[in-house]
Tab-separated table of C-alpha atoms and ligand atoms in Angstrom:
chain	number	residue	atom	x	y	z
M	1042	UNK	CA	0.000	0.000	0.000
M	1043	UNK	CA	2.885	2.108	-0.997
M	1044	UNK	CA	3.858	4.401	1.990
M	1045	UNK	CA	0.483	6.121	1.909
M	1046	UNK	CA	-1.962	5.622	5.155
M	1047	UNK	CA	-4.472	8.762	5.452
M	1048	UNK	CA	-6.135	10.088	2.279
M	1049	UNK	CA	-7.532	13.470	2.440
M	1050	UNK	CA	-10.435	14.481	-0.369
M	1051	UNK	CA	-11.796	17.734	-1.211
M	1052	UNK	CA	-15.501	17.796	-2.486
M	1053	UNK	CA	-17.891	15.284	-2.027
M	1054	UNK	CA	-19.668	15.549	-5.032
M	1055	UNK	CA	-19.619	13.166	-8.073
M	1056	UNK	CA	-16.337	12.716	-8.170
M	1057	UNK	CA	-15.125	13.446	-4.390
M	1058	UNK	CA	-17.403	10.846	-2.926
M	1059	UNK	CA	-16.497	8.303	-5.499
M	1060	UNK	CA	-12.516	8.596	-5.242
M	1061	UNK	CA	-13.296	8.880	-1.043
M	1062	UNK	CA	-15.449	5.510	-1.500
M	1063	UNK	CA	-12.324	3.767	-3.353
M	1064	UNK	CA	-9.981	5.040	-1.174
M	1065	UNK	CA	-11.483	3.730	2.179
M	1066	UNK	CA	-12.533	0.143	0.521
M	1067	UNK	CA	-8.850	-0.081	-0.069
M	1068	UNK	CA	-7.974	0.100	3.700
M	1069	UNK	CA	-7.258	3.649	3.701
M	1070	UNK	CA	-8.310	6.195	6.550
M	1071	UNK	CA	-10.394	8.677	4.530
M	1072	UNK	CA	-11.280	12.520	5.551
M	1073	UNK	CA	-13.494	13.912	2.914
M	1074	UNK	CA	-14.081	17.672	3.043
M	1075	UNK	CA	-16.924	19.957	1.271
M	1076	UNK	CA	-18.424	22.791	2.281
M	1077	UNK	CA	-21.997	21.700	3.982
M	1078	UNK	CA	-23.612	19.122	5.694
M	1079	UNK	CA	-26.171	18.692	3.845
M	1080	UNK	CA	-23.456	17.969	0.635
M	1081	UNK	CA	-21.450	15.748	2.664
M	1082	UNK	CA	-24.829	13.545	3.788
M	1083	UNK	CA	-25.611	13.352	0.022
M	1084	UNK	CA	-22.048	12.310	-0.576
M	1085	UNK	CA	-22.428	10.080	2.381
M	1086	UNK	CA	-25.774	8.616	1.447
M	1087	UNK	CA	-24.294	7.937	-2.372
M	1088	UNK	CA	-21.516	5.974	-1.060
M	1089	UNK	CA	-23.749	3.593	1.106
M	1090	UNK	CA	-25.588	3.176	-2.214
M	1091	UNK	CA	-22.904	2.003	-4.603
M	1092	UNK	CA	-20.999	0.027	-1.832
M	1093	UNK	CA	-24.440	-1.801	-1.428
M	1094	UNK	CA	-24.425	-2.463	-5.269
M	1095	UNK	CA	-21.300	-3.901	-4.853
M	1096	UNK	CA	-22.246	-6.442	-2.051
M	1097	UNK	CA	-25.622	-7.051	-4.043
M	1098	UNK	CA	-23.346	-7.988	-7.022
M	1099	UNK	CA	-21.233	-10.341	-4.803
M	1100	UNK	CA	-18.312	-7.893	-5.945
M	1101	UNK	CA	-17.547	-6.720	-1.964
M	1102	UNK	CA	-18.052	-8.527	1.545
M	1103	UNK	CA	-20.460	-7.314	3.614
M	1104	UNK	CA	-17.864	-6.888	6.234
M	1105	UNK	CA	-15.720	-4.958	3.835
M	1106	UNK	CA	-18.021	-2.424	2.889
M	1107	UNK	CA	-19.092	-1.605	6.838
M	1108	UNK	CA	-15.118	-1.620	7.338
M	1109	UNK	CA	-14.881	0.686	4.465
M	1110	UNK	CA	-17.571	3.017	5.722
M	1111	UNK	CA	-15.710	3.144	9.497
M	1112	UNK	CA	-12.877	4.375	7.734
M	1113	UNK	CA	-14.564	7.234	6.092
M	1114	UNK	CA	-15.013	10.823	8.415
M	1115	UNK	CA	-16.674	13.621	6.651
M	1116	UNK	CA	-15.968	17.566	7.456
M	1117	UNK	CA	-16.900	20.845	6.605
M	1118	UNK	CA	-13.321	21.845	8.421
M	1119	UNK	CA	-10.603	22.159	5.970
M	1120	UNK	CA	-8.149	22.146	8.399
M	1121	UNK	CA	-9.040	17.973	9.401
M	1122	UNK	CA	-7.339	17.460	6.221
M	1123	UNK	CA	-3.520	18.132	8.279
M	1124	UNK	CA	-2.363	15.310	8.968
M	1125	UNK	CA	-2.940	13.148	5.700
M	1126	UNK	CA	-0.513	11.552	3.605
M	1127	UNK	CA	-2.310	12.750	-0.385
M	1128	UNK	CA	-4.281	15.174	-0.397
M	1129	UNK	CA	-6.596	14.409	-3.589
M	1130	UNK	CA	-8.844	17.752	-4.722
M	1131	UNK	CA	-12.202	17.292	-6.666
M	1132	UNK	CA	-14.209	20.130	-5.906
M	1133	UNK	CA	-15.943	22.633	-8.823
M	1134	UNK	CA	-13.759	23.007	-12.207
M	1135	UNK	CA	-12.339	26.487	-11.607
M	1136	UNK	CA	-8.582	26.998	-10.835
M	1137	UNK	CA	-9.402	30.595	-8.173
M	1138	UNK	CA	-11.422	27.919	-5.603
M	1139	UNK	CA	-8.717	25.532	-6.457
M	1140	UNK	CA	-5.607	27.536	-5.205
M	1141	UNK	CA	-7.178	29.207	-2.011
M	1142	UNK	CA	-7.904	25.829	-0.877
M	1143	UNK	CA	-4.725	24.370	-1.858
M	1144	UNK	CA	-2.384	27.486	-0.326
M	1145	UNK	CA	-4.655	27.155	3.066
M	1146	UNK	CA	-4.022	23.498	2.967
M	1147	UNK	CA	0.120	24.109	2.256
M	1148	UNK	CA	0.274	25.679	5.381
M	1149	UNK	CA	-1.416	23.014	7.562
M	1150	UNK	CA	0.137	19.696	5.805
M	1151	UNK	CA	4.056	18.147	6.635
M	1152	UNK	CA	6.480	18.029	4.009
M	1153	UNK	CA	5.414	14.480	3.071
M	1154	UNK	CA	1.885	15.732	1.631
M	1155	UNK	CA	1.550	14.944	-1.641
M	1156	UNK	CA	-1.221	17.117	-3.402
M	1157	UNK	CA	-3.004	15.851	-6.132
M	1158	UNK	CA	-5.677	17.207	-8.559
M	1159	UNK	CA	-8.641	15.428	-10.006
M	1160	UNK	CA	-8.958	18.448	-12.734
M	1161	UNK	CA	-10.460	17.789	-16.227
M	1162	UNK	CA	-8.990	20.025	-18.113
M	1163	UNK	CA	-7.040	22.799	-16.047
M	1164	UNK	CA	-3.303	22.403	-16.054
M	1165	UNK	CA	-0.982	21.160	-13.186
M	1166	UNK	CA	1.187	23.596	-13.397
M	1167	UNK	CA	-1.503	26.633	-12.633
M	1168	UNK	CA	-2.052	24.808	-9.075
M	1169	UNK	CA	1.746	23.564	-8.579
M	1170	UNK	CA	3.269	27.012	-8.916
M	1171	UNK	CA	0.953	28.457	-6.367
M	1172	UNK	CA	2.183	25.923	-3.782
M	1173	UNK	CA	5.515	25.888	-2.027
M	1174	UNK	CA	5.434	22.416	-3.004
M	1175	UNK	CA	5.618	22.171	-6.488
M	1176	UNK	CA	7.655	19.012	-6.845
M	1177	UNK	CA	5.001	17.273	-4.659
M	1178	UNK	CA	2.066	18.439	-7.014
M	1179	UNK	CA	0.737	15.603	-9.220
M	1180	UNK	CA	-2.698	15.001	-11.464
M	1181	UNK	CA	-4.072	11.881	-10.757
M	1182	UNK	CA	-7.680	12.210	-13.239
M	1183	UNK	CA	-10.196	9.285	-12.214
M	1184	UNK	CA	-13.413	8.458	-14.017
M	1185	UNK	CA	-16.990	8.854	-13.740
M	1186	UNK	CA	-18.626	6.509	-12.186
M	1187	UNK	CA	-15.297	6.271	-10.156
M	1188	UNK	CA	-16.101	2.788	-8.369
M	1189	UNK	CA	-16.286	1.805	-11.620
M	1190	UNK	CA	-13.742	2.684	-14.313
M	1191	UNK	CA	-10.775	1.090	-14.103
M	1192	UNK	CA	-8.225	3.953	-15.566
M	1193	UNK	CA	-6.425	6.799	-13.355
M	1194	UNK	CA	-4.815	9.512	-15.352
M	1195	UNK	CA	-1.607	10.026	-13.389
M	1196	UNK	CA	0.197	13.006	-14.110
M	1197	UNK	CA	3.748	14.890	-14.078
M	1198	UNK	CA	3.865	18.188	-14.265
M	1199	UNK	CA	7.819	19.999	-15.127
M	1200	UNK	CA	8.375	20.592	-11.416
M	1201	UNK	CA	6.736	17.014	-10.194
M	1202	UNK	CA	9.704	14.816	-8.492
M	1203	UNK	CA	10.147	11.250	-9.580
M	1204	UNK	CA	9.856	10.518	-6.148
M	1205	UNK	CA	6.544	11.885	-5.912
M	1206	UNK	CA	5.154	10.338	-9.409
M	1207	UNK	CA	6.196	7.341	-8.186
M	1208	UNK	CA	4.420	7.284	-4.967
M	1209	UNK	CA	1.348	8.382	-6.738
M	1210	UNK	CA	1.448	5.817	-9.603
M	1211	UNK	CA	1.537	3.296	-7.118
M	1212	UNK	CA	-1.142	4.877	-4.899
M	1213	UNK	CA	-3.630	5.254	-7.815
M	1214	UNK	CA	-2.350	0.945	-8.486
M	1215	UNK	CA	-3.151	0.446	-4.862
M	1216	UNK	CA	-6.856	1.564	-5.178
M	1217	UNK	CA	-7.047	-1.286	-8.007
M	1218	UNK	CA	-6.910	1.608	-10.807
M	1219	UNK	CA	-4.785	0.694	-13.540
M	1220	UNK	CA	-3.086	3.961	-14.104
M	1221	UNK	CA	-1.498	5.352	-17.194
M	1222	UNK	CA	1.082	8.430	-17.074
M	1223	UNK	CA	0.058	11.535	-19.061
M	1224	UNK	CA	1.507	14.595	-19.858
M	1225	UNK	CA	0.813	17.635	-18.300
M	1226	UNK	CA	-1.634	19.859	-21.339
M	1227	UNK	CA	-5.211	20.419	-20.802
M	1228	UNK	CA	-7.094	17.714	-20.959
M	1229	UNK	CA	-4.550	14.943	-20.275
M	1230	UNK	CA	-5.306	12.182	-22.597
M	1231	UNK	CA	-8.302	11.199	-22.475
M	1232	UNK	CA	-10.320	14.720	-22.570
M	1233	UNK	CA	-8.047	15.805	-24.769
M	1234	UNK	CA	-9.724	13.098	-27.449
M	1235	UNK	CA	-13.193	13.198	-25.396
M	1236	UNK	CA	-14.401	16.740	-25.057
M	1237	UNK	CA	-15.044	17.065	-28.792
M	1238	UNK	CA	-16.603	14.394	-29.202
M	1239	UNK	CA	-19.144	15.315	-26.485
M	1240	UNK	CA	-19.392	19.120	-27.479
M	1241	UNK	CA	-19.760	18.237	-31.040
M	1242	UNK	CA	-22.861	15.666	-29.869
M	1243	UNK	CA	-24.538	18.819	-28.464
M	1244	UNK	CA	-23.880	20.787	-32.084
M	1245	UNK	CA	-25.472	17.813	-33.453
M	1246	UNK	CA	-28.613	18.670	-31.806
M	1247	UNK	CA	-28.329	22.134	-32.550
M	1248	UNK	CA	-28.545	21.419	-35.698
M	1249	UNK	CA	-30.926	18.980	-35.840
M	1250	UNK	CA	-29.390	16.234	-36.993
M	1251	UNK	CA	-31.241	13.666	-34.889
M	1252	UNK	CA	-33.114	13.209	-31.443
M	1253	UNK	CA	-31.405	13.698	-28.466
M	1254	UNK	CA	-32.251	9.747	-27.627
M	1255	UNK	CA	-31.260	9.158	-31.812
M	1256	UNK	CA	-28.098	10.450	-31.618
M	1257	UNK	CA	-27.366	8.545	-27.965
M	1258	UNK	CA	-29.009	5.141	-29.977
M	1259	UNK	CA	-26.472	5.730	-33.201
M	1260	UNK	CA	-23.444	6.122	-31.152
M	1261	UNK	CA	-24.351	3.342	-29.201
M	1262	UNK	CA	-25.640	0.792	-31.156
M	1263	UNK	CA	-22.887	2.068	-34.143
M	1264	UNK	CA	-20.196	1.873	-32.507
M	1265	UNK	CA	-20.737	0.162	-29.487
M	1266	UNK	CA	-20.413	2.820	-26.825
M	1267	UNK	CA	-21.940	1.861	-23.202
M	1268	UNK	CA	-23.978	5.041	-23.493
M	1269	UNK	CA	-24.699	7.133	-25.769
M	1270	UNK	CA	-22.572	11.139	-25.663
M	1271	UNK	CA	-26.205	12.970	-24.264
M	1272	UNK	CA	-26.164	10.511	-21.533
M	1273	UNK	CA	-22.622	10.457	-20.851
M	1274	UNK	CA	-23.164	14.502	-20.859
M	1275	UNK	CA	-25.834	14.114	-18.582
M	1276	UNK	CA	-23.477	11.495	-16.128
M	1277	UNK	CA	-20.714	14.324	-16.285
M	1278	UNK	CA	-23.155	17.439	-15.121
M	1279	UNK	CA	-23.574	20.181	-17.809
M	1280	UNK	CA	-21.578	22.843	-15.706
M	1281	UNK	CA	-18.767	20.868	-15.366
M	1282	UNK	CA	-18.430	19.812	-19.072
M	1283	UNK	CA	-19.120	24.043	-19.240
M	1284	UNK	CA	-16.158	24.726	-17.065
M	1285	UNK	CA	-14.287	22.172	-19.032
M	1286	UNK	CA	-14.652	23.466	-22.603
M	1287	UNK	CA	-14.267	27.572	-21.587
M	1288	UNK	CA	-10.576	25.939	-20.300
M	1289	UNK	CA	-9.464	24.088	-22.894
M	1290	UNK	CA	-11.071	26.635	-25.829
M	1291	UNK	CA	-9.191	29.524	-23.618
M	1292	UNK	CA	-5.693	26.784	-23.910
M	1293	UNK	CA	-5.950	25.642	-27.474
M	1294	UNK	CA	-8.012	28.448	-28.736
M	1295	UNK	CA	-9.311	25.709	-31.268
M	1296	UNK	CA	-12.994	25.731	-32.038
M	1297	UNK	CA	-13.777	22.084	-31.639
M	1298	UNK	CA	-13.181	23.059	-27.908
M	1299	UNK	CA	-15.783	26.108	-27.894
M	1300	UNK	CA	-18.564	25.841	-25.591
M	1301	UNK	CA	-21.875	25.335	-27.801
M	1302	UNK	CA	-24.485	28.151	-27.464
M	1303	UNK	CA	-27.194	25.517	-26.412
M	1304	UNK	CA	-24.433	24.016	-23.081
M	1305	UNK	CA	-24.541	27.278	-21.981
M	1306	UNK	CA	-28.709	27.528	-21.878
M	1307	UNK	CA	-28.633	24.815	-20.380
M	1308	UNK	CA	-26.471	25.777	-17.507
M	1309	UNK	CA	-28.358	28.876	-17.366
M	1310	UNK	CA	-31.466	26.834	-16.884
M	1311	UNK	CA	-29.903	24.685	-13.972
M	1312	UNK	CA	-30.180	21.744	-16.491
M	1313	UNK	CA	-27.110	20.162	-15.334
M	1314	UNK	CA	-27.716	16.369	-16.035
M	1315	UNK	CA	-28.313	13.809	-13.765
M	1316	UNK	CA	-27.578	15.335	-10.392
M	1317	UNK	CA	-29.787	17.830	-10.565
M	1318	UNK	CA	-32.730	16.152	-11.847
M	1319	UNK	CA	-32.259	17.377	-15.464
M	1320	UNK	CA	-30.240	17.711	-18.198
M	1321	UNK	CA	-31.149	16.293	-22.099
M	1322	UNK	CA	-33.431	14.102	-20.248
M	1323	UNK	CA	-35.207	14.812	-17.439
M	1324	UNK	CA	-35.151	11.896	-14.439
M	1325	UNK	CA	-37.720	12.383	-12.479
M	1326	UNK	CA	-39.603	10.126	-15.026
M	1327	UNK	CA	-38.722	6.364	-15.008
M	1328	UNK	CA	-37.751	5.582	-17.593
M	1329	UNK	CA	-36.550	8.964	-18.146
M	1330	UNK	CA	-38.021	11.030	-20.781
M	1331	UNK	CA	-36.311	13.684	-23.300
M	1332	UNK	CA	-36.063	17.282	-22.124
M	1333	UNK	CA	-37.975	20.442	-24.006
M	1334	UNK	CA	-34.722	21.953	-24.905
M	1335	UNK	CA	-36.745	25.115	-26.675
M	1336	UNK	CA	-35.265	23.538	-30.389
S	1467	CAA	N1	-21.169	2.122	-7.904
S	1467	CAA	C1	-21.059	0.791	-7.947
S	1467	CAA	N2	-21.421	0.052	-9.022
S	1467	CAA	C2	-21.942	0.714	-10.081
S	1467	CAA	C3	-22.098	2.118	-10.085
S	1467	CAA	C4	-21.669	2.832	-8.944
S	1467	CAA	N3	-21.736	4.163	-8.855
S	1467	CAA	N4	-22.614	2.492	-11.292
S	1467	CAA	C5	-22.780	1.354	-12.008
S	1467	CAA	N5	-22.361	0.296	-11.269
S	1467	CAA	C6	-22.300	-1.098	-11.697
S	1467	CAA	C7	-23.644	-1.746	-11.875
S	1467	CAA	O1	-24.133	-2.276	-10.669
S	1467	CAA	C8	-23.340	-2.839	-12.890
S	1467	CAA	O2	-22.708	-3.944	-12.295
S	1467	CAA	P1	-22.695	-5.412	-13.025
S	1467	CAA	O3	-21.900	-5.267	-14.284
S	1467	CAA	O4	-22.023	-6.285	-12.030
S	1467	CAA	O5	-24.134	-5.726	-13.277
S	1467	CAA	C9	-22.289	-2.183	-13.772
S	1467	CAA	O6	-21.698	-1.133	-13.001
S	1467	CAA	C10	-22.906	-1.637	-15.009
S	1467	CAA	O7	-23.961	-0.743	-14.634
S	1467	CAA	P2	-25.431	-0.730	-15.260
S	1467	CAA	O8	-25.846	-2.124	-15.657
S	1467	CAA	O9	-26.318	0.049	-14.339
S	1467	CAA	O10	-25.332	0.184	-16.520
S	1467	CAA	P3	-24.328	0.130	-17.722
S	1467	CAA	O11	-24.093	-1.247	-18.167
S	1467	CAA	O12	-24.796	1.167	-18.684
S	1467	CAA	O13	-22.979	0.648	-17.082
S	1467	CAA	C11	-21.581	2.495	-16.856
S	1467	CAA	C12	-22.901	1.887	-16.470
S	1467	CAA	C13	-20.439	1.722	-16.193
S	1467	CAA	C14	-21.601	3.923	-16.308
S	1467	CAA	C15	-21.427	2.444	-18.406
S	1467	CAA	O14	-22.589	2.937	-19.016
S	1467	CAA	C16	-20.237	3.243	-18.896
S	1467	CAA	O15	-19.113	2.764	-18.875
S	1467	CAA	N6	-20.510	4.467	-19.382
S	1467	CAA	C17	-19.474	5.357	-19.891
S	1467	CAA	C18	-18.839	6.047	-18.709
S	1467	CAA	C19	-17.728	6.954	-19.142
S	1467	CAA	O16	-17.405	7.131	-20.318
S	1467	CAA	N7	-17.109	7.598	-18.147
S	1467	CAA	C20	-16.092	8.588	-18.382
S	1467	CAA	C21	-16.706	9.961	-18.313
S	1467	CAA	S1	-15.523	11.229	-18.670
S	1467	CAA	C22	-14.705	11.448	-17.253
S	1467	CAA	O17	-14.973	10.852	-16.247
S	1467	CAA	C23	-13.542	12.408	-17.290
S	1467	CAA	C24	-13.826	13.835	-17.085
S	1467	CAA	O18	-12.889	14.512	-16.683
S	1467	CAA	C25	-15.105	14.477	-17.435
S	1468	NAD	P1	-19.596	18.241	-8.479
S	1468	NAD	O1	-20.267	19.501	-8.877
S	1468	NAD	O2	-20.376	16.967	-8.441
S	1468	NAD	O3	-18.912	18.410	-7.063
S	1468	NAD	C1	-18.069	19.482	-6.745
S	1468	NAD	C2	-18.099	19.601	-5.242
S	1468	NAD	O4	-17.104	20.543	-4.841
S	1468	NAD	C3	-19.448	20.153	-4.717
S	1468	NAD	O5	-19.979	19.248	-3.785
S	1468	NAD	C4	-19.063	21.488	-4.095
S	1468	NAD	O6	-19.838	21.799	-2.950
S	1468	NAD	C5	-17.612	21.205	-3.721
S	1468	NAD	N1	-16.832	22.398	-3.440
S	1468	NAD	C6	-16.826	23.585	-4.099
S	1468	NAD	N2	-15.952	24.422	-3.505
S	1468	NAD	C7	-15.403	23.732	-2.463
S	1468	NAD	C8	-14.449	24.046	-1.487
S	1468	NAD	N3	-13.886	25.252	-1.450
S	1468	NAD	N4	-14.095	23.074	-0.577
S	1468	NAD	C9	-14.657	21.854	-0.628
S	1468	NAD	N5	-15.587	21.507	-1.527
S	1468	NAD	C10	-15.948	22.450	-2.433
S	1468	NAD	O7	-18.349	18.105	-9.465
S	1468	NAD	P2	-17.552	16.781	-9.866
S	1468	NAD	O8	-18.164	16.218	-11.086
S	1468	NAD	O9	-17.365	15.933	-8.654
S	1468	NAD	O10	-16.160	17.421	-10.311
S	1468	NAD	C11	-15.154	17.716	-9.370
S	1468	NAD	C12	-13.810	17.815	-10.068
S	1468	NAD	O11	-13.540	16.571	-10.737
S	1468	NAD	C13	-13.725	18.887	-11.155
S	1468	NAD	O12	-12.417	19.377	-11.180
S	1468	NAD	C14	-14.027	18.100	-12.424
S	1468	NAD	O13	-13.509	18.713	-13.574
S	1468	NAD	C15	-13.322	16.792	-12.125
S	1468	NAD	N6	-13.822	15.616	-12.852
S	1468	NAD	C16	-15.151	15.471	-13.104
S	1468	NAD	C17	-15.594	14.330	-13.769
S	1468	NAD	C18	-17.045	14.109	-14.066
S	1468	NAD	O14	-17.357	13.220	-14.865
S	1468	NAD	N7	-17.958	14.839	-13.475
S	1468	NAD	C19	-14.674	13.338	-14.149
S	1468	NAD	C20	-13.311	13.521	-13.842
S	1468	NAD	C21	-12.892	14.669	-13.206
């Protein structure tokens, strides 16, 4: 278990409680932080949910998962995050909240902290250099639903010891991820392919070129994606994927990274895919049904 014992996570959202949840089922004492109760209950309640899915598949031990959940504390109190070994950040896409909570945390946290951030498309660098701890700043990019895809992003940025990439490639190995090393541009590797794909889904229904649940069918049943880009866009949240393209357009300045005019209705509208309720299809209907997207 490399030399790694107390995990720290910031955010408890999608991605927070999922890289929390895999942290603690692999034996390792957990503090997840985010800024309300109420968040951190949700994260909480999310976590019981998929590690009972697990046990219901026969794919975890009873025992295991309520050893797991002992191992997990949740805060609203940055500062409970001192005394942990990684400290892995997944809270909103936008590097300002990033770097306050990472300086605040440099201050607390030994020498022996590595930081680590969960970013889609921001750069390592931006959060490294405004750290006294650059060589001890890595990516390490799960997946959505993190319980459940395999791959971790793990990622060296120019000032990012070996030492350090090291102990986080074998940290991200120890949760059972099979990591891959990327280089440090926006977007790693895998967004860097992804994101158009998923923005140019949502010109396609712009421009009318199917149905929201046509265009999820074709790329599904055509080239045999689990789901179809809508849904995926919807599993992601809206804002994020937002966040996500204004970063990379404003790093590549190419237009297959541009934020389409209907994401950012959407947004507007609090359509942000399946965590709140709504996005292209709207989930408080079982089976869910399409949303009116004003075409
Ligand atoms: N916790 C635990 N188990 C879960 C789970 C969760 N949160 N979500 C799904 N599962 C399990 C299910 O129980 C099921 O288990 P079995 O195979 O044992 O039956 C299995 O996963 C498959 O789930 P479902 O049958 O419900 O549905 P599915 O077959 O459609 O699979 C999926 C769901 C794994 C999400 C699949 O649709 C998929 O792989 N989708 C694509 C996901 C993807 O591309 N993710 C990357 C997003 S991009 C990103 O993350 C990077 C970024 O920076 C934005
Ligand atoms: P989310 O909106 O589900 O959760 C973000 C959480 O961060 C929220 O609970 C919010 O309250 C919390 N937060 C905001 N400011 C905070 C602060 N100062 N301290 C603690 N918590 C704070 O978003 P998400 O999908 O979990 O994304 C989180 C990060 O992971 C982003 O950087 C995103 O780009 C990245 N990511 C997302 C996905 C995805 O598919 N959604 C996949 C890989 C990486």
């Amino acid at each position: 278990m490399a030399d790694i014992q107390r995990v720290g996570v910031l955010g408890c959202g999608l991605m927070g409680s999922g890289i929390a949840q895999v942290a603690a089922t692999a034996g390792y004492e957990t503090t997840v932080r985010d800024v309300s109760q109420e968040i951190l209950d949700r994260g909480r309640a999310g976590i019981e949910k998929s590690l009972g899915k697990l046990v219901e598949k026969g794919k975890l031990q009873p025992a295991d998962r309520d050893a797991a959940l002992k191992r997990l504390k949740f805060t609203t109190v940055a500062a409970d995050l001192r005394t942990v070994d990684i400290v892995i950040e997944a809270i909103t896409e936008d590097l300002a909240l990033k770097n306050v909570l990472f300086l605040e945390l440099d201050g607390l946290c030994g020498p022996g902290t590595i930081f680590a951030s969960n970013t889609s498309s921001l750069t390592i660098a931006e959060m490294a250099g405004a750290t006294k701890r650059a060589d001890r700043f890595v990516g390490l990019h799960f997946f959505n639903p993190v319980p459940v895809m395999p791959l971790v992003e793990v990622v060296r940025t120019i000032t990012t010891s070996e030492q350090t990439f090291k102990r986080a490639f074998a940290f991200a190995a120890s949760l059972g991820k099979e990591p891959v090393a990327a280089k440090d541009n926006s977007g790693f590797i895998v967004n860097l392919l992804l994101v158009p794909y998923l923005l140019d889904a949502i010109r396609a229904v712009e421009r009318g070129v199917g149905s929201v649940p046509d265009i999820d069918k074709a790329m599904q049943l055509g080239c045999g994606y689990p789901m179809g880009p809508l849904t995926l866009l919807d599993l992601v949240g809206l804002d994020t994927t937002h966040h996500i393209a204004e970063i990379m357009f404003k790093e590549y300045r190419e237009a297959r990274y541009a934020p389409p005019p209907l994401l950012k209705r959407m947004v507007l509208a609090g359509m942000y895919g399946r965590k709140a309720g709504k996005g292209f299809y709207d989930y408080s209907s079982n089976p869910p049904i399409v949303s009116n997207l004003g075409l």
